[in-house]
Structures are given as C-alpha cells and as structure tokens.
Amino acid sequence: MILTLALLVGLVFAWLLIAVIERFRLDLRFTQALLYVPFKLAYRIADNRIRIARSANTPVIYVISHQSRIEPALMLSLLPDDTLHILDEASARSPWLEPWRELGRTIAFNAEHVFVSRRLVRVLKGKGRLAVYLPDSVEPDVKSFRLFRAITRIAMQADARIVPIFVAGTRDLPMSLTPKEKAPRHWFPRLSVSVLEPMTIAELVARNPDMASNTNALFDRFAEARLYGTNLDRGLFLAMRDAADRVGPSHPIIEDVISGSLSYRKL
C-alpha cells in the first residue's frame, strides 16, 4: 500500500514538474501545460514551431489540418487561450474533450451557417484569434473548398494573417479520421507540429500573381504546411523504408496491367 502510494505521488510530482517546464518553455498557462503533458510524453511531440503561432500578431486565423480527434485537444493546449476555436459537432460534444474545451473559447461548427456570420469578422477586427479545423484532403471536394473560400473572405474583410498548422503523424493514430485501409494505425507514433509564418491573403497572392483565385492561394499555403511536416533531409531510400514500416512491406507501391503489382519488399 505504501509503495503504491509512493508511486502515485511520484507520478503526480513528475507530471507537475513536466507541466511547469512546458509552461515556461512554450509560455503556456499552467492548466494548458498540465493537459498537454500526456500528449507530449505519449507522442514525443516536436513542438518548437508552435512559438510562431503563439507570437503571431493579431488579427490571425489558425488554419489547422483536422486529421484525427486529438487536433482540437492539442491546439486548445498549445494556442493562446484567447483563441476562439471553431469545432466540428463531434469535437464540440465529445465527453473526453471536455477538460480541453474548458481551456479556451469554443463554438460548434456548422458548415451552413457559421462562416456566413459576421461574428467571426468582428472577433478578428477586435484583434482576435480564430482556430478553424479543415478536412485533411490533398484535393478538397466542393464542400471543403467552400470552407476555404469562406475563410479567405473572412480573412480579407478583417485583414487577418493566416497561420497554417499541420500535425504530422496524427493520420496514423487509432483516432484518425482516415479509413484504416488508407492509413494503417499505430498507437504511439512520434508527432511533429508544422507551423508556417503568418501571411495575409494579399501577401499570399503576391507570391504568385498567376494564381487562379485568392482561395487557391490559401489552399496552396495550407498544403505547404503538410510538406514541411515531413523530414525533407531524408533521402529517397529512407523515405521508402519509412513508408514500408508504416503501411507494411507487402503493401503494393506500383501496379500496372502488364507486370502486375510491386510491393515495398520486392522493390
């Protein structure tokens, strides 16, 4: 009994100590740091670039790739506590997310009504911060692209900066929103938070004047965060090996009607 009690006291002390370290390292509120510790330890998160998001001048919109159920909890722990998080209905109602929702301001996401409300523009014009969670898709469907268009319109009306955020590795978690056949599950992958520098829509368009629309400029910037979420220093061989470890060596990588399929193992 005494040994069990001592072990529990030790665990609580370690939790509090790590929370204090994270609180000062990332300039979080203590309650944010306290609820961030389990993620930090379980997934060994590389989070240094979150400082870019926290120090971004207002008004600012954090555009987050929503790949799994833990992104809202992570962002509520890591982003400034005055950020208004626009959550999808599942995240807004999920019982296990309740402690994290208490860390900040949240509203339920409704694709038909939320983005046409002037409330969001008023929040931004009042030097506010918004966090929006967009579907994880390489090529968005019509509904998803409509959300990008709405965010672009809001950002332009409020002259807000855009900060894309991509958490590399969450796509493979058991809580992933991607079907298992497309993203094999892993319990404790190492996660990395990719954050790009703040830019207004006008600055994004100025980088490529030939861009089809302002919305396309936003989507391309959003896709850049995904690119920088990978380790660009790794060569082709190591990248292939990583993919084989992730999806399995027997997974087909190339297939045609003449020679059939070629797996990672055969390659």
GROMACS .gro file of C-alpha atoms in nm:
model
  267
    1MET     CA    1   0.000   0.000   0.000
    2ILE     CA    2   0.276   0.242   0.096
    3LEU     CA    3   0.473   0.152  -0.217
    4THR     CA    4   0.167   0.212  -0.436
    5LEU     CA    5   0.101   0.545  -0.268
    6ALA     CA    6   0.464   0.649  -0.310
    7LEU     CA    7   0.449   0.554  -0.677
    8LEU     CA    8   0.134   0.762  -0.729
    9VAL     CA    9   0.289   1.058  -0.551
   10GLY     CA   10   0.597   1.024  -0.769
   11LEU     CA   11   0.388   1.017  -1.087
   12VAL     CA   12   0.191   1.324  -0.982
   13PHE     CA   13   0.511   1.508  -0.893
   14ALA     CA   14   0.667   1.417  -1.229
   15TRP     CA   15   0.352   1.532  -1.411
   16LEU     CA   16   0.355   1.866  -1.228
   17LEU     CA   17   0.727   1.913  -1.286
   18ILE     CA   18   0.699   1.849  -1.660
   19ALA     CA   19   0.397   2.081  -1.674
   20VAL     CA   20   0.599   2.360  -1.512
   21ILE     CA   21   0.880   2.307  -1.763
   22GLU     CA   22   0.638   2.315  -2.059
   23ARG     CA   23   0.462   2.618  -1.913
   24PHE     CA   24   0.780   2.826  -1.924
   25ARG     CA   25   0.928   2.667  -2.236
   26LEU     CA   26   0.625   2.742  -2.455
   27ASP     CA   27   0.475   3.028  -2.250
   28LEU     CA   28   0.153   2.836  -2.180
   29ARG     CA   29  -0.094   2.879  -1.899
   30PHE     CA   30  -0.030   2.620  -1.629
   31THR     CA   31  -0.363   2.444  -1.693
   32GLN     CA   32  -0.278   2.425  -2.063
   33ALA     CA   33   0.063   2.278  -1.984
   34LEU     CA   34  -0.092   2.031  -1.739
   35LEU     CA   35  -0.325   1.888  -2.004
   36TYR     CA   36  -0.055   1.897  -2.271
   37VAL     CA   37   0.184   1.672  -2.074
   38PRO     CA   38   0.010   1.338  -2.160
   39PHE     CA   39   0.036   1.413  -2.533
   40LYS     CA   40   0.395   1.532  -2.501
   41LEU     CA   41   0.503   1.213  -2.326
   42ALA     CA   42   0.297   0.965  -2.529
   43TYR     CA   43   0.385   1.103  -2.873
   44ARG     CA   44   0.721   1.275  -2.809
   45ILE     CA   45   0.592   1.581  -2.990
   46ALA     CA   46   0.835   1.811  -3.172
   47ASP     CA   47   0.663   2.139  -3.092
   48ASN     CA   48   0.922   2.417  -3.120
   49ARG     CA   49   0.749   2.582  -3.416
   50ILE     CA   50   0.429   2.639  -3.217
   51ARG     CA   51   0.602   2.954  -3.091
   52ILE     CA   52   0.543   3.102  -3.439
   53ALA     CA   53   0.168   3.057  -3.394
   54ARG     CA   54   0.165   3.190  -3.039
   55SER     CA   55   0.363   3.503  -3.128
   56ALA     CA   56   0.167   3.588  -3.446
   57ASN     CA   57   0.032   3.942  -3.448
   58THR     CA   58  -0.346   3.977  -3.437
   59PRO     CA   59  -0.584   3.952  -3.610
   60VAL     CA   60  -0.490   3.597  -3.702
   61ILE     CA   61  -0.661   3.280  -3.827
   62TYR     CA   62  -0.501   2.946  -3.742
   63VAL     CA   63  -0.591   2.703  -4.021
   64ILE     CA   64  -0.543   2.351  -3.884
   65SER     CA   65  -0.544   2.022  -4.073
   66HIS     CA   66  -0.803   1.807  -3.896
   67GLN     CA   67  -0.666   1.453  -3.938
   68SER     CA   68  -0.774   1.294  -3.609
   69ARG     CA   69  -0.974   1.356  -3.294
   70ILE     CA   70  -0.676   1.487  -3.098
   71GLU     CA   71  -0.601   1.804  -3.300
   72PRO     CA   72  -0.860   2.012  -3.110
   73ALA     CA   73  -0.717   1.897  -2.776
   74LEU     CA   74  -0.362   1.971  -2.889
   75MET     CA   75  -0.447   2.317  -3.020
   76LEU     CA   76  -0.653   2.409  -2.714
   77SER     CA   77  -0.344   2.319  -2.511
   78LEU     CA   78  -0.090   2.499  -2.730
   79LEU     CA   79  -0.253   2.807  -2.886
   80PRO     CA   80  -0.312   3.130  -2.690
   81ASP     CA   81  -0.605   3.090  -2.451
   82ASP     CA   82  -0.796   3.383  -2.604
   83THR     CA   83  -0.829   3.196  -2.935
   84LEU     CA   84  -1.184   3.119  -3.049
   85HIS     CA   85  -1.186   2.756  -3.167
   86ILE     CA   86  -1.448   2.660  -3.425
   87LEU     CA   87  -1.505   2.289  -3.361
   88ASP     CA   88  -1.696   2.032  -3.562
   89GLU     CA   89  -2.005   1.892  -3.392
   90ALA     CA   90  -1.833   1.570  -3.283
   91SER     CA   91  -1.548   1.758  -3.112
   92ALA     CA   92  -1.789   2.010  -2.959
   93ARG     CA   93  -1.989   1.730  -2.793
   94SER     CA   94  -1.723   1.469  -2.718
   95PRO     CA   95  -1.716   1.397  -2.340
   96TRP     CA   96  -1.343   1.317  -2.330
   97LEU     CA   97  -1.259   1.658  -2.481
   98GLU     CA   98  -1.444   1.849  -2.210
   99PRO     CA   99  -1.132   1.928  -1.997
  100TRP     CA  100  -0.959   2.074  -2.304
  101ARG     CA  101  -1.266   2.271  -2.414
  102GLU     CA  102  -1.258   2.436  -2.072
  103LEU     CA  103  -0.912   2.574  -2.155
  104GLY     CA  104  -1.037   2.820  -2.415
  105ARG     CA  105  -1.328   2.960  -2.610
  106THR     CA  106  -1.512   2.726  -2.846
  107ILE     CA  107  -1.818   2.730  -3.069
  108ALA     CA  108  -1.976   2.442  -3.258
  109PHE     CA  109  -1.903   2.421  -3.628
  110ASN     CA  110  -2.190   2.434  -3.875
  111ALA     CA  111  -2.081   2.441  -4.237
  112GLU     CA  112  -2.407   2.600  -4.346
  113HIS     CA  113  -2.419   2.892  -4.104
  114VAL     CA  114  -2.101   2.955  -3.901
  115PHE     CA  115  -1.890   3.107  -4.175
  116VAL     CA  116  -2.157   3.348  -4.301
  117SER     CA  117  -2.192   3.500  -3.954
  118ARG     CA  118  -2.042   3.846  -3.906
  119ARG     CA  119  -1.944   3.747  -3.554
  120LEU     CA  120  -1.619   3.596  -3.674
  121VAL     CA  121  -1.524   3.912  -3.863
  122ARG     CA  122  -1.599   4.119  -3.552
  123VAL     CA  123  -1.382   3.889  -3.340
  124LEU     CA  124  -1.091   3.937  -3.578
  125LYS     CA  125  -1.137   4.312  -3.613
  126GLY     CA  126  -1.120   4.329  -3.235
  127LYS     CA  127  -0.761   4.198  -3.257
  128GLY     CA  128  -0.884   3.846  -3.204
  129ARG     CA  129  -0.769   3.496  -3.295
  130LEU     CA  130  -0.963   3.218  -3.467
  131ALA     CA  131  -0.875   2.850  -3.499
  132VAL     CA  132  -1.051   2.660  -3.777
  133TYR     CA  133  -1.016   2.287  -3.841
  134LEU     CA  134  -1.032   2.189  -4.207
  135PRO     CA  135  -1.064   1.840  -4.358
  136ASP     CA  136  -0.740   1.660  -4.435
  137SER     CA  137  -0.753   1.618  -4.812
  138VAL     CA  138  -0.494   1.660  -5.084
  139GLU     CA  139  -0.766   1.768  -5.327
  140PRO     CA  140  -1.069   1.914  -5.143
  141ASP     CA  141  -1.421   1.833  -5.256
  142VAL     CA  142  -1.677   2.104  -5.332
  143LYS     CA  143  -1.791   2.134  -4.970
  144SER     CA  144  -1.437   2.158  -4.833
  145PHE     CA  145  -1.335   2.414  -5.094
  146ARG     CA  146  -1.637   2.621  -4.997
  147LEU     CA  147  -1.491   2.642  -4.646
  148PHE     CA  148  -1.158   2.761  -4.784
  149ARG     CA  149  -1.344   3.026  -4.981
  150ALA     CA  150  -1.531   3.142  -4.670
  151ILE     CA  151  -1.212   3.162  -4.464
  152THR     CA  152  -1.047   3.362  -4.742
  153ARG     CA  153  -1.337   3.606  -4.745
  154ILE     CA  154  -1.330   3.649  -4.367
  155ALA     CA  155  -0.952   3.697  -4.363
  156MET     CA  156  -0.973   3.963  -4.633
  157GLN     CA  157  -1.255   4.152  -4.459
  158ALA     CA  158  -1.063   4.160  -4.131
  159ASP     CA  159  -0.715   4.191  -4.290
  160ALA     CA  160  -0.618   3.888  -4.082
  161ARG     CA  161  -0.299   3.686  -4.111
  162ILE     CA  162  -0.316   3.316  -4.192
  163VAL     CA  163  -0.110   3.062  -3.995
  164PRO     CA  164  -0.134   2.705  -4.133
  165ILE     CA  165  -0.075   2.424  -3.883
  166PHE     CA  166  -0.021   2.057  -3.966
  167VAL     CA  167   0.048   1.788  -3.704
  168ALA     CA  168   0.248   1.518  -3.881
  169GLY     CA  169   0.172   1.166  -3.762
  170THR     CA  170  -0.185   1.200  -3.632
  171ARG     CA  171  -0.323   1.048  -3.953
  172ASP     CA  172  -0.196   0.709  -3.834
  173LEU     CA  173  -0.340   0.725  -3.482
  174PRO     CA  174  -0.627   0.496  -3.372
  175MET     CA  175  -0.839   0.815  -3.352
  176SER     CA  176  -0.760   0.906  -3.713
  177LEU     CA  177  -1.043   1.032  -3.934
  178THR     CA  178  -0.891   0.848  -4.233
  179PRO     CA  179  -1.012   0.489  -4.302
  180LYS     CA  180  -0.780   0.212  -4.184
  181GLU     CA  181  -0.715   0.083  -4.534
  182LYS     CA  182  -0.568   0.419  -4.629
  183ALA     CA  183  -0.383   0.489  -4.305
  184PRO     CA  184  -0.266   0.185  -4.102
  185ARG     CA  185  -0.297   0.251  -3.731
  186HIS     CA  186  -0.008   0.298  -3.489
  187TRP     CA  187  -0.058   0.358  -3.118
  188PHE     CA  188   0.230   0.589  -3.031
  189PRO     CA  189   0.391   0.745  -3.340
  190ARG     CA  190   0.619   1.042  -3.296
  191LEU     CA  191   0.430   1.362  -3.381
  192SER     CA  192   0.566   1.687  -3.521
  193VAL     CA  193   0.387   2.023  -3.529
  194SER     CA  194   0.447   2.208  -3.857
  195VAL     CA  195   0.367   2.582  -3.842
  196LEU     CA  196   0.425   2.833  -4.121
  197GLU     CA  197   0.492   3.205  -4.087
  198PRO     CA  198   0.186   3.436  -4.071
  199MET     CA  199   0.084   3.592  -4.404
  200THR     CA  200  -0.220   3.788  -4.521
  201ILE     CA  201  -0.421   3.681  -4.825
  202ALA     CA  202  -0.275   3.974  -5.018
  203GLU     CA  203   0.077   3.855  -4.939
  204LEU     CA  204  -0.010   3.500  -5.044
  205VAL     CA  205  -0.146   3.620  -5.378
  206ALA     CA  206   0.157   3.847  -5.433
  207ARG     CA  207   0.387   3.543  -5.416
  208ASN     CA  208   0.221   3.403  -5.729
  209PRO     CA  209   0.026   3.662  -5.932
  210ASP     CA  210  -0.083   3.388  -6.176
  211MET     CA  211  -0.282   3.209  -5.905
  212ALA     CA  212  -0.637   3.130  -6.020
  213SER     CA  213  -0.802   3.285  -5.713
  214ASN     CA  214  -0.741   3.407  -5.360
  215THR     CA  215  -0.888   3.081  -5.233
  216ASN     CA  216  -0.636   2.880  -5.433
  217ALA     CA  217  -0.357   3.086  -5.276
  218LEU     CA  218  -0.487   2.995  -4.930
  219PHE     CA  219  -0.517   2.626  -5.017
  220ASP     CA  220  -0.163   2.615  -5.157
  221ARG     CA  221  -0.029   2.774  -4.839
  222PHE     CA  222  -0.224   2.519  -4.635
  223ALA     CA  223  -0.066   2.240  -4.842
  224GLU     CA  224   0.281   2.382  -4.772
  225ALA     CA  225   0.236   2.307  -4.403
  226ARG     CA  226   0.183   1.941  -4.491
  227LEU     CA  227   0.506   1.944  -4.695
  228TYR     CA  228   0.707   2.098  -4.412
  229GLY     CA  229   0.559   1.840  -4.174
  230THR     CA  230   0.783   1.581  -4.339
  231ASN     CA  231   1.155   1.540  -4.281
  232LEU     CA  232   1.295   1.691  -4.600
  233ASP     CA  233   1.651   1.589  -4.506
  234ARG     CA  234   1.579   1.217  -4.551
  235GLY     CA  235   1.674   1.061  -4.884
  236LEU     CA  236   1.460   0.850  -5.115
  237PHE     CA  237   1.576   0.517  -4.970
  238LEU     CA  238   1.498   0.617  -4.611
  239ALA     CA  239   1.163   0.763  -4.717
  240MET     CA  240   1.074   0.432  -4.886
  241ARG     CA  241   1.180   0.240  -4.576
  242ASP     CA  242   0.968   0.466  -4.354
  243ALA     CA  243   0.668   0.409  -4.580
  244ALA     CA  244   0.722   0.032  -4.565
  245ASP     CA  245   0.735   0.046  -4.185
  246ARG     CA  246   0.416   0.249  -4.179
  247VAL     CA  247   0.195   0.053  -4.422
  248GLY     CA  248   0.371  -0.285  -4.424
  249PRO     CA  249   0.634  -0.434  -4.662
  250SER     CA  250   0.372  -0.632  -4.856
  251HIS     CA  251   0.173  -0.321  -4.944
  252PRO     CA  252   0.173  -0.257  -5.323
  253ILE     CA  253   0.357   0.055  -5.427
  254ILE     CA  254   0.337   0.025  -5.808
  255GLU     CA  255   0.084  -0.163  -6.018
  256ASP     CA  256   0.011  -0.197  -6.389
  257VAL     CA  257  -0.188  -0.433  -6.612
  258ILE     CA  258   0.120  -0.597  -6.769
  259SER     CA  259   0.368  -0.669  -6.490
  260GLY     CA  260   0.122  -0.669  -6.201
  261SER     CA  261   0.193  -0.515  -5.861
  262LEU     CA  262   0.526  -0.441  -5.696
  263SER     CA  263   0.539  -0.433  -5.317
  264TYR     CA  264   0.782  -0.247  -5.093
  265ARG     CA  265   0.952  -0.580  -5.015
  266LYS     CA  266   1.011  -0.664  -5.382
  267LEU     CA  267   1.127  -0.313  -5.458
   0.00000   0.00000   0.00000
